[in-house]
Each structure stands twice: as C-alpha cells, then as structure tokens.
Amino acid sequence: MIEKIQALKDEIQAQLSSIDSLDKLEEFRLKHLVKKGTIQALFDELKSLPKEIKPIAGKELNQLREFAQNFYHELFGKLKQSKITESQIDLTLPGRKNFIGRFHPVKQILDEMVEIFISMGFSVAEGPDIEDMYHNFDALNFPPEHPARDMQDTFFIASEDGLLLRTHTSPVQIRVMEHQKPPIRTIMPGRVYRNEAISARSLAEFHQIEGLYIDKDVSFAELKGTMMVFAKRMYGFDSKFRFRPSFFPFTEPSAEMDISCFLCKGQGCRVCKYSGWLEIAGCGMVHPNVLKAGGIDPDKYTGYAFGFGIERVAMLRTGIDDIRLFYDNDIRVLKQF
Ligand code: DAH
C-alpha cells in the first residue's frame, strides 16, 4: 500500500511542471481530486488494510491529498489572473473619477475671513489652546466672581492647577500686547472650548476669530466701519446689519453685531428665535484695564476689539441649520462645499 501511495505521489509530482493552462489543471483535478479520482480510490482501499498499517498509510495518504489540493488552488489563482487578457477588458467603460480632497467648510470660511482682514491691513497671530487663568480671565478684566469662570462653563485641566482650555480667543489679545507695541492691527483665529450641552445651535468646541486694533485716537466709528466692510464683503452688499449695546468685561462700551436672518429674511423663524436677527459678533472699545494688563498706557492709546464665531458664519453661508453636521464628518455633507 505504501508503495502504491508513493507511486501516485511520484506520478503527481511529475505532472506538476507540465500544467500551464486552466484546461490542463482541470484535467489534473478530474484525474486526482474528485470522488472517483486516484486519491479517493486509495482511501477506499485503506478500509480493508490490516490495523497495523492503516494509520501509517492513512497519514501518508492525507498528506498527499493535502499537497495535491494546495497545489491545485494555488495554480488555479495564478492561471485565472493571467487569463484576464486585454481582450477581456472593456475599453469602452468610462474611467473612474479621481476623488479630490478639499478643505472642511469651516476652514474654508475661516480662510476667507482671514483674507478679508489681511486685505484691510490686519496681521495674523495665534495663541495656545491650553491657557492659564490669568490670560483667559484676569487680564481681560473678569472680576473674581464672574460666572464664566464657573466649572459649569469652563473645562479646567484637572492635573494642572490654574490651566484650562481657553473659552474664547480674547486671551490672545493680551499675548499680542505683551509682545508688540502699538500700532497693533491683528486678527487671531482659533479653536475655543466651552462646557456646554451640545445642540443644533451650540457645540463644546468651536472656532472664533478675534480682532484687535490699538493706536492713538482709535474711535468707535472706526470699529463699526471695519466690521461693516468686513460683513458686507463676507455676506454680500445687500445684507442688513445692526449694532446692539451689550456688555463684556474687557470692552467699554460694548456692542453686539447682528445680521438679518438668512432663512426668514427678517420675518422671524425658529432659527432666529422669531426676532428676525442673528448675532454674529461681540465687539467694543478695549477696556483701560486690559490695555494696562498688556503693558500699554491707556492715557496714550485707545483701541477696539471684536470676536466673530466662525461656525455661525459658516452656517449662514452654507445654509446648514444644524451646527453638528459640520463635525459628524459625513462625507455626503462635507463634499457639497
Ligand atoms: N470673547 C467674547 C466671547 O467669546 C467675544 C468678544 C466680544 C470678543 C467682544 C471681543 C469683544 O474681542 O470685544 O463671547
């Protein structure tokens, strides 16, 4: 029996090198690997063998079958591949379109805003996302008991005393003043963090662009003029804006800028909470205490500052009415912009 197995093994091995087509491989399969093939025939014979030889012969035969099967599968894959020749490729099929990557819509809007301010003579500065209490609050004239410092609103870094994720880009104003003397005309874009419930209107992480202009005799009229020119270039010259008195610890007087609601055209709807207006920026004349904290003499210099929320602008421009859509990273949404 062992000899028979050996003989079959020799026969199979001798055939291997001559198989160079799928037809020949199929012949090989039909001869050796099917139920009525040579290998199975030997398995049938195995049954009538004496007990002592059965396991030895069985082992040999199993190895032979495994060898033949592996050989078959491997060669089948190779021959199949090489069979796909030019004649089988449909040259009339349209080509696959290249997927072209692009910037995220929020980044596109941010770049556009930065470009407009650069064209008006502003430089660009950046500050750290992880700030200290001093730059985020104290130097900006926040009193010690101000509610914005609350654990509820601010992400504090538990392991580092006094460090937090900046809640706005205004601390970069202080960092710019610390390193530069007037005239200062700078914008400061960046990411900010607030411990807020996530909804269609607000996220815990978003972007702002801060502006700071300090020189001799800077006026509130210049602030309004700059913001109006920016807003008209960003939204189109027929969009409507208004300034409302407001309060921020770091500016005095302070104001907020609204744009006429893009959805209802000022008629009143859910998005603008039936007021017809949407807030797009905070602004004001830099508070003397803030100038002092930045090492600038408030008797010699005055300045204005403003802060735009970028996602709000991106919503207005793209027509996306749920802010979360920007960060779900659904490619079907993002590729529209
Ligand atoms: N930092 C303010 C905020 O996060 C926005 C702001 C308001 C910035 C007035 C300013 C400003 O520079 O003058 O809500």
Short mmCIF file of C-alpha atoms and ligand atoms in Angstrom, two decimals:
data_model
loop_
_atom_site.label_atom_id
_atom_site.label_comp_id
_atom_site.label_asym_id
_atom_site.label_seq_id
_atom_site.Cartn_x
_atom_site.Cartn_y
_atom_site.Cartn_z
CA MET A 1 0.00 0.00 0.00
CA ILE A 2 2.73 2.42 0.98
CA GLU A 3 4.33 1.72 -2.37
CA LYS A 4 1.13 2.49 -4.19
CA ILE A 5 0.87 5.80 -2.41
CA GLN A 6 4.49 6.57 -3.23
CA ALA A 7 3.88 5.70 -6.87
CA LEU A 8 0.89 8.05 -7.06
CA LYS A 9 2.91 10.77 -5.38
CA ASP A 10 5.67 10.37 -7.98
CA GLU A 11 3.13 10.48 -10.77
CA ILE A 12 1.51 13.64 -9.44
CA GLN A 13 4.83 15.36 -8.92
CA ALA A 14 5.92 14.52 -12.42
CA GLN A 15 2.78 16.15 -13.83
CA LEU A 16 3.05 19.40 -11.90
CA SER A 17 5.60 21.15 -14.04
CA SER A 18 3.71 20.49 -17.25
CA ILE A 19 0.45 22.19 -16.15
CA ASP A 20 0.42 25.61 -17.79
CA SER A 21 -3.23 26.22 -18.58
CA LEU A 22 -6.59 26.10 -16.85
CA ASP A 23 -7.61 23.23 -19.13
CA LYS A 24 -4.67 21.11 -18.06
CA LEU A 25 -5.29 21.98 -14.44
CA GLU A 26 -8.89 20.86 -14.79
CA GLU A 27 -7.67 17.56 -16.25
CA PHE A 28 -5.44 17.21 -13.21
CA ARG A 29 -8.37 17.81 -10.88
CA LEU A 30 -10.63 15.33 -12.62
CA LYS A 31 -7.95 12.69 -12.51
CA HIS A 32 -6.87 13.01 -8.89
CA LEU A 33 -9.10 15.17 -6.76
CA VAL A 34 -12.69 14.12 -7.47
CA LYS A 35 -14.67 11.35 -5.77
CA LYS A 36 -13.78 8.91 -8.47
CA GLY A 37 -10.17 10.09 -8.64
CA THR A 38 -6.94 8.31 -7.85
CA ILE A 39 -6.55 9.59 -4.32
CA GLN A 40 -10.06 8.65 -3.23
CA ALA A 41 -9.51 5.19 -4.77
CA LEU A 42 -6.59 4.64 -2.43
CA PHE A 43 -8.65 5.88 0.50
CA ASP A 44 -11.24 3.21 -0.36
CA GLU A 45 -8.55 0.56 -0.34
CA LEU A 46 -7.41 1.74 3.05
CA LYS A 47 -10.52 0.32 4.66
CA SER A 48 -9.52 -3.27 4.02
CA LEU A 49 -5.95 -2.94 5.31
CA PRO A 50 -4.69 -4.64 8.49
CA LYS A 51 -4.82 -2.45 11.61
CA GLU A 52 -1.03 -2.07 11.93
CA ILE A 53 -0.52 -0.38 8.56
CA LYS A 54 -3.76 1.56 8.42
CA PRO A 55 -2.64 4.60 10.47
CA ILE A 56 0.71 4.89 8.68
CA ALA A 57 -0.83 4.60 5.25
CA GLY A 58 -3.69 6.90 6.24
CA LYS A 59 -1.24 9.59 7.29
CA GLU A 60 0.73 9.32 4.07
CA LEU A 61 -2.42 9.49 2.00
CA ASN A 62 -3.76 12.51 3.86
CA GLN A 63 -0.51 14.34 3.25
CA LEU A 64 -0.66 13.51 -0.42
CA ARG A 65 -4.22 14.77 -0.71
CA GLU A 66 -3.40 17.99 1.08
CA PHE A 67 -0.38 18.53 -1.13
CA ALA A 68 -2.40 17.99 -4.31
CA GLN A 69 -5.23 20.25 -3.15
CA ASN A 70 -2.92 23.08 -2.18
CA PHE A 71 -1.15 22.84 -5.46
CA TYR A 72 -4.43 22.94 -7.32
CA HIS A 73 -5.78 26.03 -5.51
CA GLU A 74 -2.56 27.98 -5.80
CA LEU A 75 -2.13 27.35 -9.50
CA PHE A 76 -5.81 27.98 -10.16
CA GLY A 77 -5.48 31.52 -8.71
CA LYS A 78 -2.39 32.25 -10.77
CA LEU A 79 -3.73 30.94 -14.07
CA LYS A 80 -7.04 32.73 -13.59
CA GLN A 81 -5.25 36.05 -13.11
CA SER A 82 -3.13 35.71 -16.19
CA LYS A 83 -6.15 34.71 -18.21
CA ILE A 84 -7.63 38.20 -17.91
CA THR A 85 -6.00 39.44 -21.04
CA GLU A 86 -6.54 42.65 -22.87
CA SER A 87 -9.32 41.20 -24.95
CA GLN A 88 -11.42 40.78 -21.81
CA ILE A 89 -11.01 44.36 -20.59
CA ASP A 90 -13.85 46.59 -21.74
CA LEU A 91 -12.02 49.62 -23.03
CA THR A 92 -15.28 51.48 -23.64
CA LEU A 93 -16.12 51.68 -19.90
CA PRO A 94 -15.94 55.23 -18.52
CA GLY A 95 -12.90 55.87 -16.30
CA ARG A 96 -13.16 56.03 -12.52
CA LYS A 97 -13.27 59.61 -11.36
CA ASN A 98 -10.45 60.75 -9.11
CA PHE A 99 -11.61 61.74 -5.65
CA ILE A 100 -10.34 65.23 -4.98
CA GLY A 101 -9.91 66.20 -1.33
CA ARG A 102 -10.83 69.65 -0.11
CA PHE A 103 -10.79 71.82 2.98
CA HIS A 104 -13.51 71.43 5.58
CA PRO A 105 -16.25 74.10 5.10
CA VAL A 106 -15.39 75.71 8.45
CA LYS A 107 -11.74 76.00 7.38
CA GLN A 108 -12.81 77.45 4.02
CA ILE A 109 -14.86 80.15 5.75
CA LEU A 110 -12.08 80.85 8.23
CA ASP A 111 -9.58 81.31 5.38
CA GLU A 112 -11.98 83.65 3.59
CA MET A 113 -12.45 85.76 6.73
CA VAL A 114 -8.69 85.92 7.30
CA GLU A 115 -8.15 87.00 3.67
CA ILE A 116 -10.61 89.88 4.02
CA PHE A 117 -8.96 91.17 7.19
CA ILE A 118 -5.49 90.81 5.68
CA SER A 119 -6.63 92.94 2.74
CA MET A 120 -7.68 95.60 5.27
CA GLY A 121 -4.19 95.68 6.79
CA PHE A 122 -4.51 93.21 9.68
CA SER A 123 -1.74 90.74 10.55
CA VAL A 124 -2.47 87.25 11.91
CA ALA A 125 -1.44 85.88 15.33
CA GLU A 126 -2.17 82.68 17.21
CA GLY A 127 -2.17 81.68 20.87
CA PRO A 128 -2.25 78.41 22.81
CA ASP A 129 -5.45 76.33 23.19
CA ILE A 130 -4.40 75.48 26.76
CA GLU A 131 -4.44 78.78 28.60
CA ASP A 132 -3.89 79.97 32.15
CA MET A 133 -6.47 81.71 34.34
CA TYR A 134 -4.55 84.96 34.04
CA HIS A 135 -4.76 85.31 30.24
CA ASN A 136 -8.23 83.80 29.84
CA PHE A 137 -9.89 85.82 32.66
CA ASP A 138 -7.86 88.08 35.00
CA ALA A 139 -6.02 90.13 32.38
CA LEU A 140 -9.31 90.56 30.50
CA ASN A 141 -10.84 92.31 33.49
CA PHE A 142 -13.14 89.46 34.56
CA PRO A 143 -13.94 90.00 38.24
CA PRO A 144 -13.07 87.02 40.51
CA GLU A 145 -16.74 86.06 40.95
CA HIS A 146 -17.67 86.21 37.24
CA PRO A 147 -19.92 83.27 36.29
CA ALA A 148 -17.90 82.48 33.12
CA ARG A 149 -15.13 81.16 35.40
CA ASP A 150 -17.51 78.54 36.69
CA MET A 151 -16.73 74.84 36.39
CA GLN A 152 -20.04 74.60 34.55
CA ASP A 153 -18.81 76.77 31.70
CA THR A 154 -15.07 76.14 31.56
CA PHE A 155 -13.05 72.97 31.03
CA PHE A 156 -10.31 73.10 33.66
CA ILE A 157 -7.32 70.80 33.31
CA ALA A 158 -7.62 68.68 36.42
CA SER A 159 -3.96 67.78 36.81
CA GLU A 160 -2.59 71.30 36.21
CA ASP A 161 -3.53 73.96 38.70
CA GLY A 162 -4.88 77.09 37.00
CA LEU A 163 -4.75 75.72 33.46
CA LEU A 164 -7.84 75.46 31.28
CA LEU A 165 -8.99 75.12 27.70
CA ARG A 166 -9.47 78.70 26.51
CA THR A 167 -13.12 79.71 26.45
CA HIS A 168 -12.54 82.40 23.79
CA THR A 169 -9.78 83.81 21.59
CA SER A 170 -9.66 87.07 23.59
CA PRO A 171 -6.63 85.92 25.71
CA VAL A 172 -4.56 86.13 22.51
CA GLN A 173 -5.16 89.91 22.64
CA ILE A 174 -3.14 90.02 25.87
CA ARG A 175 -0.40 87.81 24.42
CA VAL A 176 -0.11 90.07 21.37
CA MET A 177 0.08 93.24 23.54
CA GLU A 178 2.76 91.61 25.70
CA HIS A 179 5.00 91.18 22.67
CA GLN A 180 4.17 94.16 20.49
CA LYS A 181 3.81 97.90 20.94
CA PRO A 182 1.12 99.97 19.17
CA PRO A 183 0.09 100.40 16.46
CA ILE A 184 -1.36 96.89 16.66
CA ARG A 185 -3.77 95.68 13.99
CA THR A 186 -4.10 91.91 14.31
CA ILE A 187 -6.62 89.13 13.94
CA MET A 188 -6.39 85.92 16.00
CA PRO A 189 -8.28 82.88 14.72
CA GLY A 190 -8.50 79.65 16.70
CA ARG A 191 -10.42 76.91 18.44
CA VAL A 192 -12.24 77.53 21.72
CA TYR A 193 -13.92 75.27 24.27
CA ARG A 194 -16.99 75.57 26.48
CA ASN A 195 -18.62 73.14 28.82
CA GLU A 196 -21.93 73.41 27.01
CA ALA A 197 -24.73 70.99 26.18
CA ILE A 198 -24.48 70.03 22.53
CA SER A 199 -27.46 71.07 20.41
CA ALA A 200 -28.34 72.23 16.89
CA ARG A 201 -27.06 75.69 17.86
CA SER A 202 -24.07 75.04 20.12
CA LEU A 203 -21.07 72.76 20.49
CA ALA A 204 -18.49 72.29 23.24
CA GLU A 205 -15.72 73.01 20.75
CA PHE A 206 -15.90 75.68 18.07
CA HIS A 207 -13.92 78.48 16.40
CA GLN A 208 -13.63 82.21 16.79
CA ILE A 209 -11.75 84.97 15.09
CA GLU A 210 -10.62 87.80 17.34
CA GLY A 211 -9.64 91.25 16.14
CA LEU A 212 -7.60 93.93 17.90
CA TYR A 213 -6.69 97.43 16.75
CA ILE A 214 -4.72 99.75 19.05
CA ASP A 215 -3.31 103.14 18.10
CA LYS A 216 -3.68 106.79 19.00
CA ASP A 217 -7.27 108.10 18.76
CA VAL A 218 -8.96 104.92 17.60
CA SER A 219 -12.72 105.51 17.64
CA PHE A 220 -15.92 103.51 17.91
CA ALA A 221 -16.84 104.78 14.43
CA GLU A 222 -13.75 103.02 13.03
CA LEU A 223 -14.81 99.82 14.77
CA LYS A 224 -18.25 100.00 13.18
CA GLY A 225 -16.82 100.88 9.79
CA THR A 226 -14.34 97.99 9.81
CA MET A 227 -16.96 95.48 10.89
CA MET A 228 -19.46 96.70 8.33
CA VAL A 229 -16.96 96.48 5.46
CA PHE A 230 -15.96 93.01 6.58
CA ALA A 231 -19.56 91.83 6.96
CA LYS A 232 -20.68 93.19 3.60
CA ARG A 233 -17.76 91.54 1.83
CA MET A 234 -18.50 88.29 3.61
CA TYR A 235 -22.28 88.25 3.18
CA GLY A 236 -22.95 90.43 0.18
CA PHE A 237 -23.63 94.11 -0.10
CA ASP A 238 -27.40 93.92 0.24
CA SER A 239 -27.38 92.09 3.61
CA LYS A 240 -28.59 94.09 6.62
CA PHE A 241 -26.76 94.54 9.93
CA ARG A 242 -27.34 96.26 13.24
CA PHE A 243 -25.34 97.01 16.39
CA ARG A 244 -26.88 96.50 19.85
CA PRO A 245 -25.45 97.72 23.15
CA SER A 246 -24.06 94.83 25.21
CA PHE A 247 -21.62 94.03 27.99
CA PHE A 248 -18.20 92.34 28.05
CA PRO A 249 -15.72 92.82 30.94
CA PHE A 250 -12.87 93.56 28.50
CA THR A 251 -14.56 96.31 26.45
CA GLU A 252 -16.30 99.56 27.34
CA PRO A 253 -18.59 100.44 25.70
CA SER A 254 -19.51 97.03 24.26
CA ALA A 255 -21.83 96.00 21.46
CA GLU A 256 -23.07 93.00 19.56
CA MET A 257 -23.47 92.85 15.82
CA ASP A 258 -26.48 91.11 14.27
CA ILE A 259 -27.23 90.12 10.70
CA SER A 260 -30.75 89.96 9.31
CA CYS A 261 -31.82 86.28 9.47
CA PHE A 262 -30.85 84.49 6.26
CA LEU A 263 -33.65 81.94 6.47
CA CYS A 264 -36.72 84.09 7.00
CA LYS A 265 -35.22 87.32 5.58
CA GLY A 266 -36.07 89.09 8.81
CA GLN A 267 -39.67 87.86 9.04
CA GLY A 268 -38.99 85.75 12.18
CA CYS A 269 -38.44 81.99 12.36
CA ARG A 270 -37.21 79.16 14.62
CA VAL A 271 -33.52 79.73 13.82
CA CYS A 272 -33.58 83.44 14.78
CA LYS A 273 -35.96 82.74 17.66
CA TYR A 274 -38.60 84.87 15.91
CA SER A 275 -36.54 88.05 16.23
CA GLY A 276 -35.53 88.35 12.56
CA TRP A 277 -31.88 88.81 13.62
CA LEU A 278 -28.88 86.55 14.30
CA GLU A 279 -25.94 87.56 16.45
CA ILE A 280 -22.61 87.22 14.63
CA ALA A 281 -20.05 89.12 16.73
CA GLY A 282 -19.23 90.82 20.01
CA CYS A 283 -17.16 94.00 19.97
CA GLY A 284 -16.25 97.19 21.79
CA MET A 285 -13.56 99.66 22.82
CA VAL A 286 -10.74 97.91 24.69
CA HIS A 287 -11.15 98.49 28.45
CA PRO A 288 -8.32 100.59 30.02
CA ASN A 289 -7.60 97.76 32.50
CA VAL A 290 -6.99 95.40 29.57
CA LEU A 291 -4.57 97.84 27.93
CA LYS A 292 -2.75 98.13 31.27
CA ALA A 293 -2.55 94.34 31.60
CA GLY A 294 -0.97 94.27 28.16
CA GLY A 295 1.59 96.90 29.16
CA ILE A 296 0.02 99.71 27.10
CA ASP A 297 -0.67 103.18 28.50
CA PRO A 298 -4.46 103.82 28.31
CA ASP A 299 -3.88 107.57 28.50
CA LYS A 300 -1.92 107.48 25.24
CA TYR A 301 -3.67 104.79 23.30
CA THR A 302 -7.17 103.57 22.61
CA GLY A 303 -8.32 100.54 20.69
CA TYR A 304 -11.16 98.38 19.60
CA ALA A 305 -11.65 94.62 19.67
CA PHE A 306 -14.12 92.18 18.16
CA GLY A 307 -14.82 88.47 18.14
CA PHE A 308 -16.72 86.54 15.47
CA GLY A 309 -17.96 82.98 15.90
CA ILE A 310 -16.89 81.11 12.80
CA GLU A 311 -19.39 78.24 12.78
CA ARG A 312 -22.24 80.75 12.89
CA VAL A 313 -20.85 82.45 9.80
CA ALA A 314 -20.33 79.05 8.13
CA MET A 315 -23.97 78.15 8.86
CA LEU A 316 -25.20 81.37 7.32
CA ARG A 317 -23.05 80.92 4.24
CA THR A 318 -23.70 77.20 3.63
CA GLY A 319 -27.35 77.18 4.70
CA ILE A 320 -26.62 74.32 7.15
CA ASP A 321 -29.05 74.85 10.03
CA ASP A 322 -27.68 72.25 12.48
CA ILE A 323 -24.16 73.04 13.67
CA ARG A 324 -23.48 69.36 14.50
CA LEU A 325 -23.47 68.49 10.80
CA PHE A 326 -20.08 70.20 10.48
CA TYR A 327 -18.44 67.68 12.79
CA ASP A 328 -20.30 64.44 12.10
CA ASN A 329 -17.82 64.11 9.24
CA ASP A 330 -20.39 62.62 6.91
CA ILE A 331 -18.65 62.85 3.55
CA ARG A 332 -22.02 63.31 1.77
CA VAL A 333 -22.46 66.58 3.67
CA LEU A 334 -18.87 67.81 3.51
CA LYS A 335 -18.31 67.19 -0.19
CA GLN A 336 -21.03 69.67 -1.10
CA PHE A 337 -18.78 72.56 -0.16
N1 DAH B 1 -14.84 86.86 23.77
C1 DAH B 1 -16.26 87.08 23.51
C2 DAH B 1 -16.99 85.75 23.56
O1 DAH B 1 -16.38 84.74 23.50
C3 DAH B 1 -16.46 87.69 22.16
C4 DAH B 1 -15.95 89.08 22.11
C5 DAH B 1 -16.76 90.14 22.49
C6 DAH B 1 -14.64 89.36 21.72
C7 DAH B 1 -16.31 91.42 22.46
C8 DAH B 1 -14.19 90.66 21.67
C9 DAH B 1 -15.04 91.69 22.06
O2 DAH B 1 -12.95 90.98 21.30
O3 DAH B 1 -14.58 92.97 22.03
O4 DAH B 1 -18.18 85.74 23.67
#
